[in-house]
XYZ file of C-alpha atoms in Angstrom:
348
model
C -31.783 3.990 -7.306
C -31.273 2.407 -3.900
C -28.003 0.699 -3.102
C -28.284 -2.717 -1.497
C -25.640 -4.964 -0.055
C -23.725 -6.818 -2.776
C -22.727 -10.473 -2.682
C -18.929 -10.470 -2.526
C -18.854 -14.187 -3.181
C -20.172 -13.451 -6.664
C -17.427 -13.783 -9.283
C -18.505 -10.462 -10.751
C -16.346 -8.350 -8.474
C -14.296 -6.629 -11.154
C -14.238 -3.439 -9.079
C -11.777 -5.125 -6.726
C -9.341 -5.774 -9.587
C -9.757 -2.208 -10.839
C -9.221 -0.791 -7.367
C -6.190 -2.999 -6.765
C -4.663 -1.744 -10.022
C -5.298 1.913 -9.135
C -3.659 1.367 -5.743
C -0.622 -0.238 -7.375
C -0.285 2.699 -9.777
C -0.731 5.121 -6.892
C 2.010 3.526 -4.799
C 4.485 3.707 -7.690
C 3.521 7.363 -8.227
C 4.019 8.043 -4.516
C 7.502 6.529 -4.436
C 8.597 8.313 -7.616
C 7.424 11.638 -6.196
C 8.916 10.914 -2.773
C 12.476 11.734 -3.837
C 11.417 15.248 -4.768
C 9.459 15.651 -1.544
C 12.481 14.627 0.528
C 14.564 17.280 -1.264
C 12.800 20.310 0.171
C 16.049 22.217 0.711
C 17.410 21.320 -2.760
C 14.568 22.256 -5.119
C 12.388 25.279 -5.729
C 9.243 25.640 -3.660
C 7.044 25.308 -6.763
C 8.700 22.012 -7.741
C 8.350 20.725 -4.191
C 4.659 21.682 -4.096
C 4.041 19.780 -7.342
C 5.628 16.661 -5.869
C 3.622 17.149 -2.672
C 0.368 17.219 -4.645
C 1.364 14.061 -6.534
C 2.489 12.105 -3.506
C -0.639 12.843 -1.499
C -2.918 11.763 -4.341
C -1.967 8.168 -3.620
C -1.774 7.842 0.134
C -4.828 5.602 0.042
C -2.854 2.800 -1.669
C -1.536 0.846 1.324
C -4.658 1.322 3.515
C -6.899 0.043 0.713
C -4.618 -2.947 0.110
C -5.192 -3.862 3.761
C -8.933 -3.230 3.408
C -9.057 -5.586 0.438
C -7.172 -8.206 2.460
C -9.911 -7.993 5.083
C -12.633 -8.019 2.450
C -11.297 -11.162 0.771
C -9.978 -13.042 3.815
C -12.372 -12.482 6.731
C -15.721 -14.098 7.413
C -14.917 -17.461 5.827
C -14.388 -20.931 7.222
C -10.719 -21.798 6.923
C -8.555 -24.749 7.792
C -4.980 -24.369 8.989
C -3.863 -25.372 5.489
C -5.750 -22.443 3.952
C -4.017 -19.941 6.230
C -0.560 -21.410 5.619
C -1.209 -21.223 1.867
C -2.171 -17.535 2.142
C 0.884 -16.856 4.269
C 3.241 -18.613 1.849
C 1.803 -16.695 -1.133
C 3.015 -13.502 0.528
C 6.239 -14.887 1.995
C 7.772 -16.698 -1.014
C 7.760 -13.737 -3.479
C 8.905 -11.456 -0.659
C 11.938 -13.642 0.112
C 12.829 -14.030 -3.567
C 12.777 -10.292 -4.294
C 14.488 -9.494 -1.003
C 17.455 -11.600 -2.122
C 17.428 -9.851 -5.511
C 17.669 -6.489 -3.714
C 20.455 -7.861 -1.524
C 22.418 -9.069 -4.565
C 22.152 -5.634 -6.185
C 23.273 -3.932 -2.976
C 26.246 -6.262 -2.573
C 27.287 -5.656 -6.185
C 27.094 -1.893 -5.632
C 29.185 -2.206 -2.461
C 31.780 -4.213 -4.344
C 32.070 -2.227 -7.583
C 31.298 1.302 -6.377
C 32.568 1.277 -2.801
C 35.296 -1.338 -3.416
C 34.211 -3.512 -0.486
C 36.018 -6.853 -0.455
C 33.471 -9.655 -0.472
C 33.815 -12.918 1.400
C 31.435 -15.597 2.594
C 31.065 -14.253 6.146
C 30.443 -10.705 4.948
C 27.775 -11.814 2.469
C 25.972 -13.950 5.071
C 26.058 -11.263 7.787
C 25.057 -8.496 5.376
C 22.170 -10.568 3.986
C 20.945 -11.389 7.482
C 20.987 -7.736 8.581
C 19.189 -6.653 5.416
C 16.459 -9.264 5.883
C 15.983 -8.308 9.532
C 15.868 -4.549 8.957
C 14.283 -4.519 5.482
C 16.083 -4.598 2.146
C 14.257 -1.505 0.854
C 12.133 1.264 2.327
C 8.853 -0.088 0.960
C 9.279 -3.567 2.433
C 7.997 -2.431 5.832
C 4.520 -3.099 4.478
C 5.303 -6.767 3.779
C 6.642 -7.260 7.315
C 3.446 -5.695 8.652
C 1.308 -7.807 6.313
C 3.017 -11.022 7.447
C 2.366 -10.130 11.087
C -1.268 -9.414 10.263
C -1.531 -12.792 8.514
C -0.287 -14.471 11.691
C -3.169 -12.820 13.557
C -5.694 -13.548 10.812
C -7.012 -16.848 12.259
C -7.836 -15.147 15.575
C -9.412 -12.078 13.956
C -11.387 -14.242 11.545
C -12.716 -16.371 14.390
C -13.914 -13.217 16.180
C -15.450 -11.834 12.964
C -17.466 -15.033 12.539
C -19.219 -14.569 15.909
C -19.373 -10.760 16.131
C -22.078 -8.438 14.845
C -21.718 -5.168 12.937
C -22.016 -2.991 16.042
C -19.150 -4.867 17.704
C -17.067 -4.588 14.552
C -17.779 -0.859 14.379
C -16.700 -0.441 18.012
C -13.489 -2.343 17.299
C -12.650 -0.040 14.391
C -13.450 3.085 16.411
C -11.090 1.922 19.159
C -8.337 1.147 16.608
C -8.531 4.552 14.957
C -8.846 6.362 18.287
C -5.629 4.668 19.432
C -4.010 5.795 16.161
C -5.176 9.372 16.671
C -4.208 9.553 20.365
C -0.718 8.143 19.857
C -0.165 10.253 16.732
C -1.253 13.401 18.555
C 0.218 12.953 22.020
C 2.776 10.127 22.068
C 4.508 10.336 18.704
C 7.930 10.843 20.323
C 7.755 7.568 22.282
C 9.824 4.810 20.643
C 7.126 2.115 20.693
C 4.343 4.463 19.600
C 5.000 3.843 15.901
C 4.474 0.097 16.333
C 1.307 0.643 18.366
C -0.073 3.109 15.795
C 0.689 0.830 12.868
C -0.928 -2.219 14.466
C -4.002 -0.254 15.525
C -4.281 1.430 12.125
C -3.978 -1.653 9.971
C -6.104 -3.912 12.161
C -8.742 -1.196 11.851
C -8.385 -1.141 8.055
C -8.517 -4.945 7.946
C -11.925 -5.048 9.632
C -13.106 -1.921 7.778
C -12.757 -3.605 4.375
C -14.883 -6.518 5.573
C -17.418 -4.239 7.258
C -18.037 -1.832 4.368
C -19.160 -4.483 1.869
C -21.524 -6.140 4.333
C -23.540 -3.192 5.482
C -26.583 -1.802 3.705
C -26.541 1.449 1.735
C -30.022 2.946 1.636
C -29.624 6.255 -0.161
C -29.508 7.197 -3.810
C -26.184 6.465 -5.495
C -25.689 10.173 -6.314
C -25.602 10.890 -2.586
C -22.661 8.520 -2.099
C -20.824 9.755 -5.184
C -21.050 13.402 -4.106
C -20.192 12.551 -0.499
C -17.155 10.460 -1.462
C -15.824 13.101 -3.858
C -16.189 15.849 -1.242
C -14.545 13.700 1.450
C -11.675 12.795 -0.878
C -11.030 16.409 -1.913
C -11.193 17.752 1.646
C -8.925 15.026 3.030
C -6.518 15.373 0.097
C -6.225 19.150 0.459
C -5.811 18.881 4.207
C -3.096 16.216 3.851
C -1.260 18.460 1.350
C -1.544 21.427 3.691
C -0.433 19.396 6.709
C 2.563 17.958 4.835
C 3.568 21.444 3.727
C 3.308 23.052 7.157
C 5.042 20.123 8.860
C 7.908 20.336 6.369
C 8.179 24.119 6.747
C 8.410 23.741 10.536
C 10.839 20.826 10.614
C 12.671 21.152 7.304
C 12.139 17.414 6.773
C 9.256 15.901 4.821
C 7.039 13.664 6.942
C 5.631 10.524 5.300
C 4.018 9.004 8.373
C 0.429 7.900 7.947
C -1.985 10.081 9.855
C -5.611 9.661 10.935
C -7.087 11.731 8.094
C -5.633 9.280 5.581
C -8.570 7.144 6.699
C -11.044 9.480 5.003
C -9.167 9.447 1.712
C -9.013 5.645 1.696
C -12.637 5.321 2.781
C -13.918 7.605 0.013
C -11.951 5.850 -2.758
C -12.949 2.375 -1.547
C -16.656 3.252 -1.404
C -16.590 4.907 -4.829
C -15.243 1.766 -6.452
C -17.606 -0.470 -4.489
C -20.821 1.474 -5.000
C -20.498 3.048 -8.444
C -21.329 0.534 -11.239
C -18.906 2.046 -13.765
C -15.962 0.807 -11.686
C -17.245 -2.764 -11.970
C -16.566 -2.875 -15.714
C -13.602 -4.857 -16.964
C -10.597 -2.976 -18.314
C -7.779 -4.985 -19.893
C -4.997 -2.657 -18.758
C -6.242 -2.470 -15.174
C -6.781 -6.247 -15.143
C -3.163 -6.788 -16.196
C -1.841 -4.379 -13.558
C -4.081 -6.008 -10.941
C -2.821 -9.473 -11.859
C 0.782 -8.428 -11.208
C 0.060 -5.905 -8.431
C 1.975 -7.771 -5.705
C 4.962 -8.281 -7.974
C 4.818 -4.617 -9.011
C 4.900 -3.594 -5.364
C 7.948 -5.766 -4.701
C 9.960 -4.846 -7.811
C 9.126 -1.202 -8.552
C 11.583 0.333 -6.070
C 14.360 -1.653 -7.738
C 13.372 -0.182 -11.111
C 13.226 3.327 -9.629
C 16.705 2.735 -8.185
C 18.051 1.663 -11.572
C 16.595 4.828 -13.113
C 18.353 6.838 -10.387
C 21.667 5.225 -11.275
C 21.387 6.397 -14.883
C 20.398 9.906 -13.774
C 16.674 9.696 -14.444
C 14.466 10.713 -11.534
C 11.842 13.244 -10.473
C 14.561 15.910 -10.282
C 15.669 15.401 -13.903
C 13.213 17.887 -15.395
C 9.916 19.628 -14.636
C 8.274 17.427 -11.941
C 4.840 18.137 -13.404
C 5.931 15.815 -16.244
C 8.887 13.864 -14.834
C 6.868 12.218 -12.043
C 4.060 10.747 -14.217
C 6.509 9.814 -17.021
C 8.851 7.924 -14.686
C 5.835 6.332 -13.002
C 4.613 5.103 -16.391
C 8.054 3.784 -17.382
C 8.459 2.026 -14.023
C 5.096 0.319 -14.418
C 5.809 -0.795 -17.992
C 9.230 -2.248 -17.173
C 7.930 -3.903 -13.989
C 5.073 -5.586 -15.838
C 7.323 -6.727 -18.704
C 9.830 -8.305 -16.319
C 7.087 -9.963 -14.281
C 5.373 -11.223 -17.438
C 8.608 -12.812 -18.661
C 9.320 -14.374 -15.258
C 5.765 -15.710 -15.135
C 6.478 -17.734 -18.302
C 9.424 -19.502 -16.668
C 9.055 -22.727 -14.645
C 7.823 -21.883 -11.120
C 7.739 -18.214 -12.139
C 4.125 -17.814 -11.034
C 5.217 -18.297 -7.417
C 7.367 -15.155 -7.395
C 5.426 -12.633 -9.529
C 1.866 -12.675 -8.124
Protein backbone atom coordinates (compact mmCIF):
# COMPACT_ATOMS: atom_id res chain seq x y z
CA UNK A 1 0.00 0.00 0.00
CA UNK A 2 1.49 3.31 -1.09
CA UNK A 3 0.87 6.41 0.98
CA UNK A 4 -0.19 9.49 -0.95
CA UNK A 5 -0.66 13.04 0.19
CA UNK A 6 -3.98 13.51 2.01
CA UNK A 7 -6.35 16.43 1.56
CA UNK A 8 -6.33 18.25 4.89
CA UNK A 9 -9.29 20.34 3.82
CA UNK A 10 -11.37 17.17 3.91
CA UNK A 11 -13.62 17.08 6.98
CA UNK A 12 -12.49 13.52 7.63
CA UNK A 13 -9.44 14.48 9.65
CA UNK A 14 -10.36 12.68 12.86
CA UNK A 15 -6.70 11.85 13.45
CA UNK A 16 -6.11 15.49 14.36
CA UNK A 17 -8.75 15.32 17.12
CA UNK A 18 -7.31 12.03 18.38
CA UNK A 19 -3.79 13.42 18.37
CA UNK A 20 -4.88 16.62 20.10
CA UNK A 21 -6.52 14.54 22.84
CA UNK A 22 -3.42 12.38 23.33
CA UNK A 23 -1.28 15.52 23.62
CA UNK A 24 -3.64 16.98 26.21
CA UNK A 25 -3.50 13.77 28.25
CA UNK A 26 0.27 13.70 27.89
CA UNK A 27 0.71 17.25 29.16
CA UNK A 28 -1.40 16.53 32.25
CA UNK A 29 0.65 13.37 32.86
CA UNK A 30 3.87 15.36 32.48
CA UNK A 31 2.83 18.00 35.01
CA UNK A 32 1.61 15.43 37.53
CA UNK A 33 4.90 13.55 37.27
CA UNK A 34 6.95 16.76 37.36
CA UNK A 35 6.61 17.21 41.12
CA UNK A 36 8.26 13.85 41.70
CA UNK A 37 10.99 14.62 39.18
CA UNK A 38 11.79 17.92 40.91
CA UNK A 39 12.15 16.05 44.22
CA UNK A 40 15.28 14.11 43.33
CA UNK A 41 16.87 14.66 46.74
CA UNK A 42 13.64 13.80 48.63
CA UNK A 43 12.57 10.47 47.11
CA UNK A 44 14.17 7.12 46.43
CA UNK A 45 16.04 6.68 43.17
CA UNK A 46 13.55 4.04 41.98
CA UNK A 47 10.59 6.38 42.56
CA UNK A 48 12.40 9.19 40.77
CA UNK A 49 13.20 6.93 37.80
CA UNK A 50 9.53 5.96 37.50
CA UNK A 51 8.52 9.62 37.38
CA UNK A 52 11.29 10.29 34.85
CA UNK A 53 9.94 7.58 32.55
CA UNK A 54 6.41 8.98 32.85
CA UNK A 55 7.35 12.60 32.28
CA UNK A 56 9.42 11.88 29.19
CA UNK A 57 6.64 9.85 27.59
CA UNK A 58 4.77 13.08 26.95
CA UNK A 59 7.36 15.63 25.93
CA UNK A 60 5.88 15.66 22.44
CA UNK A 61 2.70 17.38 23.68
CA UNK A 62 3.61 21.06 23.30
CA UNK A 63 5.64 20.63 20.07
CA UNK A 64 2.75 18.77 18.42
CA UNK A 65 0.26 21.42 19.55
CA UNK A 66 2.40 23.94 17.67
CA UNK A 67 2.65 21.61 14.67
CA UNK A 68 -1.13 21.32 14.57
CA UNK A 69 -1.40 25.12 14.73
CA UNK A 70 0.78 25.30 11.62
CA UNK A 71 -1.14 22.49 9.94
CA UNK A 72 -4.52 24.17 10.49
CA UNK A 73 -3.52 27.83 10.12
CA UNK A 74 -0.90 28.11 7.36
CA UNK A 75 -1.38 28.05 3.61
CA UNK A 76 -4.82 29.68 3.57
CA UNK A 77 -6.08 33.04 2.40
CA UNK A 78 -6.98 35.11 5.44
CA UNK A 79 -8.34 38.56 6.06
CA UNK A 80 -7.28 40.66 9.03
CA UNK A 81 -10.59 39.74 10.67
CA UNK A 82 -9.75 36.03 10.48
CA UNK A 83 -6.43 36.54 12.26
CA UNK A 84 -7.95 38.72 14.99
CA UNK A 85 -10.62 36.06 15.55
CA UNK A 86 -7.95 33.35 15.93
CA UNK A 87 -5.98 35.58 18.28
CA UNK A 88 -9.02 36.36 20.44
CA UNK A 89 -9.94 32.66 20.70
CA UNK A 90 -6.61 32.10 22.45
CA UNK A 91 -6.51 35.37 24.40
CA UNK A 92 -10.00 35.46 25.98
CA UNK A 93 -9.89 32.03 27.73
CA UNK A 94 -6.29 32.74 28.75
CA UNK A 95 -7.24 36.03 30.45
CA UNK A 96 -10.28 34.49 32.16
CA UNK A 97 -8.34 31.57 33.65
CA UNK A 98 -5.39 33.79 34.52
CA UNK A 99 -7.70 35.87 36.72
CA UNK A 100 -9.08 32.68 38.29
CA UNK A 101 -5.51 31.65 39.19
CA UNK A 102 -4.85 35.14 40.56
CA UNK A 103 -7.98 35.01 42.74
CA UNK A 104 -6.91 31.66 44.19
CA UNK A 105 -3.41 32.97 44.88
CA UNK A 106 -4.72 36.10 46.58
CA UNK A 107 -7.05 34.02 48.75
CA UNK A 108 -4.14 31.78 49.77
CA UNK A 109 -2.03 34.84 50.61
CA UNK A 110 -4.83 36.22 52.73
CA UNK A 111 -5.95 33.11 54.63
CA UNK A 112 -2.69 31.16 54.86
CA UNK A 113 -0.06 33.89 54.95
CA UNK A 114 -2.32 36.49 56.62
CA UNK A 115 -1.54 39.18 54.04
CA UNK A 116 -3.78 42.22 54.45
CA UNK A 117 -5.58 42.89 51.18
CA UNK A 118 -6.35 46.32 49.79
CA UNK A 119 -7.17 47.71 46.37
CA UNK A 120 -3.62 48.78 45.51
CA UNK A 121 -2.15 45.44 46.57
CA UNK A 122 -4.67 43.47 44.51
CA UNK A 123 -4.09 45.61 41.40
CA UNK A 124 -0.28 45.51 41.66
CA UNK A 125 -0.22 41.78 42.44
CA UNK A 126 -2.57 41.00 39.54
CA UNK A 127 -0.46 43.07 37.15
CA UNK A 128 2.78 41.34 38.18
CA UNK A 129 1.17 37.91 37.87
CA UNK A 130 -0.14 38.66 34.38
CA UNK A 131 3.24 40.00 33.25
CA UNK A 132 5.30 37.13 34.66
CA UNK A 133 2.76 34.31 34.26
CA UNK A 134 0.17 33.18 36.78
CA UNK A 135 1.30 29.54 36.63
CA UNK A 136 4.29 27.63 35.31
CA UNK A 137 2.45 26.20 32.31
CA UNK A 138 1.24 29.57 31.02
CA UNK A 139 4.57 30.27 29.31
CA UNK A 140 3.20 28.31 26.37
CA UNK A 141 0.23 30.66 25.96
CA UNK A 142 2.51 33.71 25.96
CA UNK A 143 4.63 32.02 23.29
CA UNK A 144 1.54 31.04 21.31
CA UNK A 145 0.21 34.61 21.35
CA UNK A 146 3.54 35.91 20.05
CA UNK A 147 3.49 33.28 17.31
CA UNK A 148 -0.05 34.34 16.37
CA UNK A 149 1.18 37.91 15.97
CA UNK A 150 3.75 36.62 13.46
CA UNK A 151 1.28 34.31 11.74
CA UNK A 152 0.20 36.74 8.98
CA UNK A 153 3.83 37.23 7.90
CA UNK A 154 4.70 33.52 8.06
CA UNK A 155 1.51 32.60 6.22
CA UNK A 156 2.26 35.10 3.47
CA UNK A 157 5.72 33.54 3.02
CA UNK A 158 4.27 30.01 3.07
CA UNK A 159 1.88 30.94 0.25
CA UNK A 160 4.76 31.85 -2.10
CA UNK A 161 7.45 29.40 -0.94
CA UNK A 162 8.10 25.87 -2.15
CA UNK A 163 8.83 22.74 -0.12
CA UNK A 164 12.60 23.03 -0.49
CA UNK A 165 12.53 26.57 0.91
CA UNK A 166 10.30 25.45 3.76
CA UNK A 167 12.66 22.57 4.51
CA UNK A 168 15.63 24.96 4.58
CA UNK A 169 13.75 27.25 6.96
CA UNK A 170 13.08 24.38 9.36
CA UNK A 171 16.69 23.16 9.19
CA UNK A 172 17.91 26.65 10.08
CA UNK A 173 15.42 26.89 12.99
CA UNK A 174 16.45 23.58 14.50
CA UNK A 175 20.15 24.23 13.92
CA UNK A 176 19.80 27.50 15.84
CA UNK A 177 18.05 25.55 18.62
CA UNK A 178 20.84 22.96 18.72
CA UNK A 179 23.70 25.50 18.58
CA UNK A 180 22.29 27.72 21.33
CA UNK A 181 21.34 24.71 23.47
CA UNK A 182 24.82 23.23 23.10
CA UNK A 183 27.08 26.27 23.26
CA UNK A 184 25.18 29.33 24.51
CA UNK A 185 22.75 27.97 27.09
CA UNK A 186 24.21 30.17 29.85
CA UNK A 187 23.51 33.42 27.96
CA UNK A 188 20.41 35.20 29.29
CA UNK A 189 18.73 35.77 25.91
CA UNK A 190 19.53 32.30 24.59
CA UNK A 191 16.34 30.79 26.01
CA UNK A 192 14.19 33.28 24.08
CA UNK A 193 16.16 32.69 20.88
CA UNK A 194 15.90 28.89 21.27
CA UNK A 195 12.18 28.99 21.97
CA UNK A 196 11.40 31.21 18.98
CA UNK A 197 13.57 29.15 16.65
CA UNK A 198 12.15 25.88 17.97
CA UNK A 199 8.49 26.76 17.76
CA UNK A 200 8.68 28.58 14.44
CA UNK A 201 10.32 25.41 13.15
CA UNK A 202 7.50 23.26 14.57
CA UNK A 203 4.90 25.64 13.13
CA UNK A 204 6.18 25.16 9.58
CA UNK A 205 6.90 21.45 10.18
CA UNK A 206 3.23 20.68 10.86
CA UNK A 207 2.25 22.35 7.58
CA UNK A 208 5.08 20.69 5.66
CA UNK A 209 4.53 17.10 6.80
CA UNK A 210 0.93 16.83 5.57
CA UNK A 211 1.74 18.32 2.17
CA UNK A 212 4.60 16.15 1.10
CA UNK A 213 4.27 12.78 -0.60
CA UNK A 214 4.95 9.48 1.16
CA UNK A 215 5.96 6.84 -1.37
CA UNK A 216 6.79 3.77 0.68
CA UNK A 217 4.68 1.02 2.17
CA UNK A 218 2.85 2.01 5.34
CA UNK A 219 4.69 -0.69 7.34
CA UNK A 220 7.95 1.11 6.61
CA UNK A 221 6.67 4.30 8.24
CA UNK A 222 5.13 2.48 11.20
CA UNK A 223 8.36 0.63 11.99
CA UNK A 224 10.47 3.74 11.42
CA UNK A 225 8.29 5.92 13.64
CA UNK A 226 8.21 3.36 16.46
CA UNK A 227 12.00 2.95 16.37
CA UNK A 228 12.55 6.73 16.29
CA UNK A 229 10.14 7.24 19.18
CA UNK A 230 11.74 4.54 21.34
CA UNK A 231 15.30 5.71 20.66
CA UNK A 232 14.47 9.37 21.31
CA UNK A 233 12.44 8.48 24.41
CA UNK A 234 15.21 6.35 25.92
CA UNK A 235 17.83 8.96 25.12
CA UNK A 236 15.72 11.74 26.68
CA UNK A 237 15.29 9.61 29.83
CA UNK A 238 19.02 8.92 29.97
CA UNK A 239 19.90 12.57 29.36
CA UNK A 240 17.47 13.77 32.05
CA UNK A 241 18.93 11.27 34.51
CA UNK A 242 22.57 12.15 33.87
CA UNK A 243 21.86 15.88 33.88
CA UNK A 244 20.06 15.56 37.21
CA UNK A 245 22.84 13.42 38.70
CA UNK A 246 25.42 16.05 37.68
CA UNK A 247 23.49 19.12 38.78
CA UNK A 248 21.18 17.76 41.47
CA UNK A 249 18.32 19.66 39.82
CA UNK A 250 15.93 18.17 37.27
CA UNK A 251 16.09 19.90 33.89
CA UNK A 252 12.82 20.34 31.99
CA UNK A 253 14.15 22.44 29.13
CA UNK A 254 13.19 21.27 25.67
CA UNK A 255 16.12 19.88 23.76
CA UNK A 256 16.75 19.14 20.07
CA UNK A 257 16.03 15.41 20.31
CA UNK A 258 12.49 16.18 21.45
CA UNK A 259 11.98 16.91 17.76
CA UNK A 260 12.32 13.23 16.88
CA UNK A 261 9.79 12.14 19.48
CA UNK A 262 7.26 14.70 18.26
CA UNK A 263 7.95 13.91 14.61
CA UNK A 264 7.42 10.17 15.08
CA UNK A 265 4.13 10.56 16.99
CA UNK A 266 2.76 13.12 14.52
CA UNK A 267 3.54 10.93 11.50
CA UNK A 268 2.08 7.82 13.13
CA UNK A 269 -1.25 9.53 13.67
CA UNK A 270 -1.21 11.10 10.20
CA UNK A 271 -0.22 8.05 8.19
CA UNK A 272 -1.76 5.10 10.02
CA UNK A 273 -5.50 4.70 9.19
CA UNK A 274 -6.45 3.30 12.60
CA UNK A 275 -5.79 6.71 14.18
CA UNK A 276 -8.34 8.30 11.85
CA UNK A 277 -11.23 6.44 13.48
CA UNK A 278 -13.55 8.36 15.77
CA UNK A 279 -13.39 7.68 19.50
CA UNK A 280 -15.98 9.35 21.74
CA UNK A 281 -13.66 9.77 24.72
CA UNK A 282 -10.82 11.22 22.65
CA UNK A 283 -13.28 13.48 20.81
CA UNK A 284 -14.52 14.86 24.14
CA UNK A 285 -10.98 15.45 25.42
CA UNK A 286 -10.05 17.07 22.10
CA UNK A 287 -13.06 19.37 22.24
CA UNK A 288 -11.98 20.72 25.63
CA UNK A 289 -8.21 20.39 25.10
CA UNK A 290 -7.45 24.13 25.35
CA UNK A 291 -9.56 24.47 28.48
CA UNK A 292 -7.91 21.37 29.95
CA UNK A 293 -4.50 22.92 29.35
CA UNK A 294 -5.52 26.14 31.09
CA UNK A 295 -7.29 24.59 34.10
CA UNK A 296 -5.41 21.37 34.87
CA UNK A 297 -2.60 22.97 36.90
CA UNK A 298 -5.23 24.55 39.13
CA UNK A 299 -6.76 21.11 39.74
CA UNK A 300 -3.32 19.62 40.44
CA UNK A 301 -2.72 22.46 42.91
CA UNK A 302 -6.00 21.76 44.70
CA UNK A 303 -5.02 18.09 44.97
CA UNK A 304 -1.69 19.20 46.47
CA UNK A 305 -3.51 21.24 49.10
CA UNK A 306 -5.43 18.18 50.30
CA UNK A 307 -2.24 16.09 50.36
CA UNK A 308 -2.79 14.12 47.16
CA UNK A 309 0.12 14.18 44.73
CA UNK A 310 2.66 11.95 43.00
CA UNK A 311 4.50 11.56 46.31
CA UNK A 312 1.42 10.23 48.15
CA UNK A 313 2.01 6.58 47.28
CA UNK A 314 3.82 4.38 44.76
CA UNK A 315 4.42 6.69 41.74
CA UNK A 316 3.88 3.78 39.36
CA UNK A 317 0.19 4.11 40.31
CA UNK A 318 -0.12 7.59 41.84
CA UNK A 319 0.93 9.42 38.66
CA UNK A 320 -1.60 7.80 36.26
CA UNK A 321 -4.38 7.86 38.91
CA UNK A 322 -3.95 11.57 39.64
CA UNK A 323 -3.67 12.24 35.91
CA UNK A 324 -6.99 10.47 35.36
CA UNK A 325 -8.69 12.32 38.23
CA UNK A 326 -7.35 15.67 37.00
CA UNK A 327 -8.69 15.02 33.51
CA UNK A 328 -12.12 13.94 34.77
CA UNK A 329 -12.56 16.95 37.06
CA UNK A 330 -11.24 19.35 34.40
CA UNK A 331 -13.67 18.04 31.79
CA UNK A 332 -16.63 18.11 34.20
CA UNK A 333 -15.95 21.72 35.18
CA UNK A 334 -15.45 22.78 31.57
CA UNK A 335 -18.61 20.93 30.50
CA UNK A 336 -20.66 22.73 33.16
CA UNK A 337 -19.16 26.12 32.26
CA UNK A 338 -19.87 25.44 28.59
CA UNK A 339 -23.60 25.21 29.40
CA UNK A 340 -23.62 28.70 30.92
CA UNK A 341 -24.24 31.86 28.86
CA UNK A 342 -21.01 32.85 27.06
CA UNK A 343 -19.34 29.79 28.59
CA UNK A 344 -18.15 28.53 25.20
CA UNK A 345 -15.79 31.51 24.97
CA UNK A 346 -13.75 30.44 27.99
CA UNK A 347 -13.62 26.62 27.78
CA UNK A 348 -12.51 25.86 24.20
